[in-house]
PDB file of C-alpha atoms in Angstrom:
ATOM      1  CA  UNK L   1     103.406 118.124  52.390  1.00 53.00           C
ATOM      2  CA  UNK L   2     102.493 114.848  51.886  1.00 57.00           C
ATOM      3  CA  UNK L   3     103.845 111.757  50.755  1.00 55.00           C
ATOM      4  CA  UNK L   4     107.197 111.443  50.085  1.00 54.00           C
ATOM      5  CA  UNK L   5     106.573 110.534  46.245  1.00 57.00           C
ATOM      6  CA  UNK L   6     109.333 107.090  44.871  1.00 53.00           C
ATOM      7  CA  UNK L   7     113.177 109.045  44.567  1.00 53.00           C
ATOM      8  CA  UNK L   8     112.307 111.615  47.361  1.00 54.00           C
ATOM      9  CA  UNK L   9     114.605 112.682  49.580  1.00 53.00           C
ATOM     10  CA  UNK L  10     114.818 110.020  52.200  1.00 54.00           C
ATOM     11  CA  UNK L  11     112.759 111.320  55.574  1.00 54.00           C
ATOM     12  CA  UNK L  12     114.997 110.399  58.311  1.00 53.00           C
ATOM     13  CA  UNK L  13     117.321 113.330  59.424  1.00 55.00           C
ATOM     14  CA  UNK L  14     120.800 113.756  57.124  1.00 53.00           C
ATOM     15  CA  UNK L  15     118.827 111.139  54.366  1.00 52.00           C
ATOM     16  CA  UNK L  16     119.528 111.644  50.972  1.00 51.00           C
ATOM     17  CA  UNK L  17     117.936 109.829  48.151  1.00 51.00           C
ATOM     18  CA  UNK L  18     116.080 106.588  48.600  1.00 51.00           C
ATOM     19  CA  UNK L  19     118.977 104.841  46.732  1.00 51.00           C
ATOM     20  CA  UNK L  20     121.712 105.719  49.692  1.00 52.00           C
ATOM     21  CA  UNK L  21     122.733 102.534  50.576  1.00 52.00           C
ATOM     22  CA  UNK L  22     124.155 103.681  53.881  1.00 54.00           C
ATOM     23  CA  UNK L  23     121.062 104.369  55.512  1.00 56.00           C
ATOM     24  CA  UNK L  24     118.979 101.600  54.162  1.00 59.00           C
ATOM     25  CA  UNK L  25     118.915  98.828  55.466  1.00 60.00           C
ATOM     26  CA  UNK L  26     120.509  99.398  59.047  1.00 62.00           C
ATOM     27  CA  UNK L  27     117.993  99.239  61.909  1.00 67.00           C
ATOM     28  CA  UNK L  28     118.240 100.776  64.614  1.00 64.00           C
ATOM     29  CA  UNK L  29     119.392  98.168  68.081  1.00 67.00           C
ATOM     30  CA  UNK L  30     116.532  97.133  70.097  1.00 66.00           C
ATOM     31  CA  UNK L  31     116.289  98.760  73.865  1.00 67.00           C
ATOM     32  CA  UNK L  32     117.455  96.078  76.466  1.00 73.00           C
ATOM     33  CA  UNK L  33     115.504  96.047  79.115  1.00 76.00           C
ATOM     34  CA  UNK L  34     115.824  94.614  82.943  1.00 81.00           C
ATOM     35  CA  UNK L  35     113.609  92.889  84.266  1.00 83.00           C
ATOM     36  CA  UNK L  36     111.840  94.348  87.010  1.00 86.00           C
ATOM     37  CA  UNK L  37     112.695  93.922  90.819  1.00 90.00           C
ATOM     38  CA  UNK L  38     110.661  94.429  93.970  1.00 92.00           C
ATOM     39  CA  UNK L  39     111.627  97.121  96.417  1.00 94.00           C
ATOM     40  CA  UNK L  40     112.988  94.819  99.462  1.00 96.00           C
ATOM     41  CA  UNK L  41     110.871  96.457 101.730  1.00 96.00           C
ATOM     42  CA  UNK L  42     108.231  95.102  99.993  1.00 97.00           C
ATOM     43  CA  UNK L  43     107.481  91.365 101.131  1.00 97.00           C
ATOM     44  CA  UNK L  44     107.679  89.672  97.571  1.00 97.00           C
ATOM     45  CA  UNK L  45     110.658  87.679  96.373  1.00 95.00           C
ATOM     46  CA  UNK L  46     110.271  88.444  93.073  1.00 95.00           C
ATOM     47  CA  UNK L  47     108.325  91.061  90.904  1.00 96.00           C
ATOM     48  CA  UNK L  48     106.060  88.650  89.436  1.00 96.00           C
ATOM     49  CA  UNK L  49     104.295  87.869  93.527  1.00 97.00           C
ATOM     50  CA  UNK L  50     103.427  91.431  93.092  1.00 97.00           C
ATOM     51  CA  UNK L  51     102.116  91.813  89.766  1.00 96.00           C
ATOM     52  CA  UNK L  52      99.949  88.891  90.311  1.00 97.00           C
ATOM     53  CA  UNK L  53      98.978  90.440  93.702  1.00 98.00           C
ATOM     54  CA  UNK L  54      97.780  93.317  91.754  1.00 97.00           C
ATOM     55  CA  UNK L  55      96.858  91.481  88.914  1.00 97.00           C
ATOM     56  CA  UNK L  56      93.842  89.760  91.411  1.00 98.00           C
ATOM     57  CA  UNK L  57      93.677  93.339  93.730  1.00 98.00           C
ATOM     58  CA  UNK L  58      91.936  94.706  90.449  1.00 97.00           C
ATOM     59  CA  UNK L  59      88.932  91.943  90.583  1.00 96.00           C
ATOM     60  CA  UNK L  60      88.657  92.612  94.169  1.00 98.00           C
ATOM     61  CA  UNK L  61      88.684  96.131  93.883  1.00 97.00           C
ATOM     62  CA  UNK L  62      85.729  96.050  91.501  1.00 97.00           C
ATOM     63  CA  UNK L  63      83.448  94.300  94.488  1.00 97.00           C
ATOM     64  CA  UNK L  64      85.308  96.345  96.557  1.00 98.00           C
ATOM     65  CA  UNK L  65      82.631  98.039  98.698  1.00 97.00           C
ATOM     66  CA  UNK L  66      81.175  94.364  99.273  1.00 97.00           C
ATOM     67  CA  UNK L  67      84.052  92.357  99.691  1.00 98.00           C
ATOM     68  CA  UNK L  68      85.008  95.164 102.254  1.00 98.00           C
ATOM     69  CA  UNK L  69      81.592  94.651 104.251  1.00 98.00           C
ATOM     70  CA  UNK L  70      82.117  91.463 103.912  1.00 98.00           C
ATOM     71  CA  UNK L  71      85.249  91.002 105.965  1.00 98.00           C
ATOM     72  CA  UNK L  72      83.796  93.728 108.630  1.00 97.00           C
ATOM     73  CA  UNK L  73      80.523  91.298 109.313  1.00 97.00           C
ATOM     74  CA  UNK L  74      83.339  88.035 109.581  1.00 98.00           C
ATOM     75  CA  UNK L  75      85.238  90.071 111.903  1.00 97.00           C
ATOM     76  CA  UNK L  76      82.564  90.899 113.898  1.00 96.00           C
ATOM     77  CA  UNK L  77      81.104  87.725 113.953  1.00 96.00           C
ATOM     78  CA  UNK L  78      84.041  85.861 115.657  1.00 96.00           C
ATOM     79  CA  UNK L  79      84.854  88.779 117.779  1.00 96.00           C
ATOM     80  CA  UNK L  80      81.314  90.678 118.887  1.00 94.00           C
ATOM     81  CA  UNK L  81      83.340  92.621 121.195  1.00 93.00           C
ATOM     82  CA  UNK L  82      84.898  94.902 118.058  1.00 94.00           C
ATOM     83  CA  UNK L  83      81.518  96.315 117.298  1.00 93.00           C
ATOM     84  CA  UNK L  84      81.755  98.685 120.167  1.00 92.00           C
ATOM     85  CA  UNK L  85      85.182 100.241 118.840  1.00 93.00           C
ATOM     86  CA  UNK L  86      83.077 101.950 115.986  1.00 91.00           C
ATOM     87  CA  UNK L  87      80.049 104.380 117.368  1.00 90.00           C
ATOM     88  CA  UNK L  88      76.595 102.618 117.294  1.00 88.00           C
ATOM     89  CA  UNK L  89      77.141  99.382 115.870  1.00 92.00           C
ATOM     90  CA  UNK L  90      77.031  97.591 119.395  1.00 86.00           C
ATOM     91  CA  UNK L  91      73.070  98.264 118.768  1.00 89.00           C
ATOM     92  CA  UNK L  92      72.532  97.063 116.006  1.00 91.00           C
ATOM     93  CA  UNK L  93      71.762  93.515 115.624  1.00 87.00           C
ATOM     94  CA  UNK L  94      70.967  92.415 111.951  1.00 93.00           C
ATOM     95  CA  UNK L  95      73.834  91.748 109.554  1.00 94.00           C
ATOM     96  CA  UNK L  96      71.813  93.969 107.170  1.00 95.00           C
ATOM     97  CA  UNK L  97      71.043  96.985 109.192  1.00 95.00           C
ATOM     98  CA  UNK L  98      74.938  97.292 109.527  1.00 95.00           C
ATOM     99  CA  UNK L  99      75.624  96.793 106.179  1.00 95.00           C
ATOM    100  CA  UNK L 100      73.151  99.471 105.160  1.00 96.00           C
ATOM    101  CA  UNK L 101      75.118 101.831 107.970  1.00 96.00           C
ATOM    102  CA  UNK L 102      77.212 104.590 106.801  1.00 96.00           C
ATOM    103  CA  UNK L 103      79.181 104.251 109.594  1.00 94.00           C
ATOM    104  CA  UNK L 104      79.887 100.344 108.993  1.00 96.00           C
ATOM    105  CA  UNK L 105      80.167 101.170 105.854  1.00 96.00           C
ATOM    106  CA  UNK L 106      83.437 103.387 106.515  1.00 95.00           C
ATOM    107  CA  UNK L 107      84.636 101.488 109.071  1.00 94.00           C
ATOM    108  CA  UNK L 108      84.984  98.742 106.234  1.00 96.00           C
ATOM    109  CA  UNK L 109      86.188 100.590 103.393  1.00 97.00           C
ATOM    110  CA  UNK L 110      88.816 101.862 105.181  1.00 96.00           C
ATOM    111  CA  UNK L 111      90.946  99.069 105.509  1.00 96.00           C
ATOM    112  CA  UNK L 112      90.501  97.845 102.283  1.00 97.00           C
ATOM    113  CA  UNK L 113      90.874 101.805 100.252  1.00 97.00           C
ATOM    114  CA  UNK L 114      94.144 102.160 102.490  1.00 97.00           C
ATOM    115  CA  UNK L 115      95.569  98.990 100.820  1.00 97.00           C
ATOM    116  CA  UNK L 116      94.080 100.244  96.902  1.00 97.00           C
ATOM    117  CA  UNK L 117      96.436 103.438  97.526  1.00 97.00           C
ATOM    118  CA  UNK L 118      99.482 100.958  98.865  1.00 97.00           C
ATOM    119  CA  UNK L 119      99.458  99.251  95.791  1.00 96.00           C
ATOM    120  CA  UNK L 120      98.994 101.556  93.811  1.00 95.00           C
ATOM    121  CA  UNK L 121     102.390 103.228  95.323  1.00 96.00           C
ATOM    122  CA  UNK L 122     103.785  99.497  95.186  1.00 94.00           C
ATOM    123  CA  UNK L 123     105.840 100.194  91.750  1.00 90.00           C
ATOM    124  CA  UNK L 124     108.752 102.453  92.966  1.00 90.00           C
ATOM    125  CA  UNK L 125     107.136 104.645  95.420  1.00 96.00           C
ATOM    126  CA  UNK L 126     107.184 102.339  98.740  1.00 97.00           C
ATOM    127  CA  UNK L 127     107.990 105.801 100.819  1.00 97.00           C
ATOM    128  CA  UNK L 128     104.604 106.713  99.811  1.00 97.00           C
ATOM    129  CA  UNK L 129     103.069 103.455 101.113  1.00 97.00           C
ATOM    130  CA  UNK L 130     105.067 103.184 104.068  1.00 97.00           C
ATOM    131  CA  UNK L 131     103.757 106.994 104.710  1.00 97.00           C
ATOM    132  CA  UNK L 132     100.110 106.284 103.753  1.00 97.00           C
ATOM    133  CA  UNK L 133     100.199 103.047 106.449  1.00 97.00           C
ATOM    134  CA  UNK L 134     101.596 105.420 108.966  1.00 96.00           C
ATOM    135  CA  UNK L 135      99.289 107.492 108.578  1.00 96.00           C
ATOM    136  CA  UNK L 136      96.469 105.172 108.544  1.00 95.00           C
ATOM    137  CA  UNK L 137      97.489 104.001 111.770  1.00 94.00           C
ATOM    138  CA  UNK L 138      97.924 107.664 113.839  1.00 92.00           C
ATOM    139  CA  UNK L 139      94.813 109.364 111.766  1.00 91.00           C
ATOM    140  CA  UNK L 140      92.700 106.474 112.108  1.00 93.00           C
ATOM    141  CA  UNK L 141      92.924 103.162 114.238  1.00 93.00           C
ATOM    142  CA  UNK L 142      94.662 105.116 117.100  1.00 91.00           C
ATOM    143  CA  UNK L 143      91.523 107.294 117.522  1.00 91.00           C
ATOM    144  CA  UNK L 144      89.494 104.800 117.899  1.00 92.00           C
ATOM    145  CA  UNK L 145      88.563 104.842 121.837  1.00 92.00           C
ATOM    146  CA  UNK L 146      89.497 101.029 123.083  1.00 92.00           C
ATOM    147  CA  UNK L 147      91.809  99.277 119.715  1.00 94.00           C
ATOM    148  CA  UNK L 148      94.104  97.176 120.212  1.00 94.00           C
ATOM    149  CA  UNK L 149      96.272  95.815 117.603  1.00 95.00           C
ATOM    150  CA  UNK L 150      94.478  92.412 118.172  1.00 96.00           C
ATOM    151  CA  UNK L 151      92.050  93.622 115.951  1.00 96.00           C
ATOM    152  CA  UNK L 152      94.101  94.176 113.094  1.00 97.00           C
ATOM    153  CA  UNK L 153      95.563  90.512 113.376  1.00 97.00           C
ATOM    154  CA  UNK L 154      91.999  88.935 114.256  1.00 98.00           C
ATOM    155  CA  UNK L 155      90.586  90.754 110.625  1.00 98.00           C
ATOM    156  CA  UNK L 156      93.336  88.984 108.825  1.00 98.00           C
ATOM    157  CA  UNK L 157      91.413  85.528 108.388  1.00 98.00           C
ATOM    158  CA  UNK L 158      88.027  87.279 107.589  1.00 98.00           C
ATOM    159  CA  UNK L 159      89.928  89.449 105.326  1.00 98.00           C
ATOM    160  CA  UNK L 160      91.272  86.636 103.366  1.00 98.00           C
ATOM    161  CA  UNK L 161      88.321  84.711 103.481  1.00 98.00           C
ATOM    162  CA  UNK L 162      86.398  87.982 101.503  1.00 98.00           C
ATOM    163  CA  UNK L 163      88.803  87.608  99.258  1.00 98.00           C
ATOM    164  CA  UNK L 164      88.391  84.114  98.486  1.00 98.00           C
ATOM    165  CA  UNK L 165      84.939  85.062  98.179  1.00 98.00           C
ATOM    166  CA  UNK L 166      85.493  87.331  96.096  1.00 98.00           C
ATOM    167  CA  UNK L 167      87.787  85.998  93.494  1.00 98.00           C
ATOM    168  CA  UNK L 168      86.268  82.110  93.396  1.00 97.00           C
ATOM    169  CA  UNK L 169      87.951  79.992  90.963  1.00 97.00           C
ATOM    170  CA  UNK L 170      91.016  82.300  90.774  1.00 96.00           C
ATOM    171  CA  UNK L 171      92.228  82.171  94.564  1.00 98.00           C
ATOM    172  CA  UNK L 172      94.975  80.166  95.173  1.00 97.00           C
ATOM    173  CA  UNK L 173      97.416  78.701  97.030  1.00 98.00           C
ATOM    174  CA  UNK L 174      99.808  81.216  95.441  1.00 97.00           C
ATOM    175  CA  UNK L 175      97.423  84.223  95.551  1.00 98.00           C
ATOM    176  CA  UNK L 176      97.191  83.621  99.114  1.00 98.00           C
ATOM    177  CA  UNK L 177     100.164  83.933  99.755  1.00 98.00           C
ATOM    178  CA  UNK L 178     100.579  87.184  98.691  1.00 98.00           C
ATOM    179  CA  UNK L 179      97.330  88.626 100.195  1.00 98.00           C
ATOM    180  CA  UNK L 180      98.767  87.254 103.187  1.00 98.00           C
ATOM    181  CA  UNK L 181     102.414  89.119 102.673  1.00 98.00           C
ATOM    182  CA  UNK L 182     100.571  92.233 101.981  1.00 98.00           C
ATOM    183  CA  UNK L 183      98.013  92.142 104.692  1.00 98.00           C
ATOM    184  CA  UNK L 184     101.143  91.486 106.605  1.00 98.00           C
ATOM    185  CA  UNK L 185     103.095  94.105 105.760  1.00 98.00           C
ATOM    186  CA  UNK L 186      99.948  96.734 105.882  1.00 97.00           C
ATOM    187  CA  UNK L 187      99.557  95.541 109.715  1.00 97.00           C
ATOM    188  CA  UNK L 188     102.953  95.997 109.923  1.00 97.00           C
ATOM    189  CA  UNK L 189     103.078  99.775 109.056  1.00 97.00           C
ATOM    190  CA  UNK L 190     100.122 100.631 110.835  1.00 97.00           C
ATOM    191  CA  UNK L 191     100.861  99.646 114.041  1.00 95.00           C
ATOM    192  CA  UNK L 192     104.346 101.126 113.350  1.00 87.00           C
TER     193      UNK L 192
END
């Protein structure tokens, strides 16, 4: 055991003495890889869009709770009628009190945690991503009393605005398009 001393046998399988010219200088060919592609069921034209979205999402996920709460607050500002879909929220007047309420937190986080799961499945497990979204539609949104698809459609702009606030200067036109695409993908599968 130990180090191979000069003049010892070649440590490669089938190797001989170091002076063996048949194996010296021969390099294994570098593996060739195909460029990554995106599953055609996803709303992206190329893998770079998905890659950039996932990188942006990492920054959002570090402040997911605050971003999710801000999204739902913005939705309630423009559509106060949606408060009544969530038990007990229609009686809370203060935004600060809403942010501290557990029902509000659960409602705010549900879409964001679902999207987090979907992005985790986006590379090679799109069937799982779609199943997660369909489950969210049946297990959560369909059980909200009085739920209408307009709820999720009306939440798109508050979602984009809250993500924009979280990302700051990192949010550009391309980032917005990628988030818009994934949002629409999620909503279409939640509602089906």
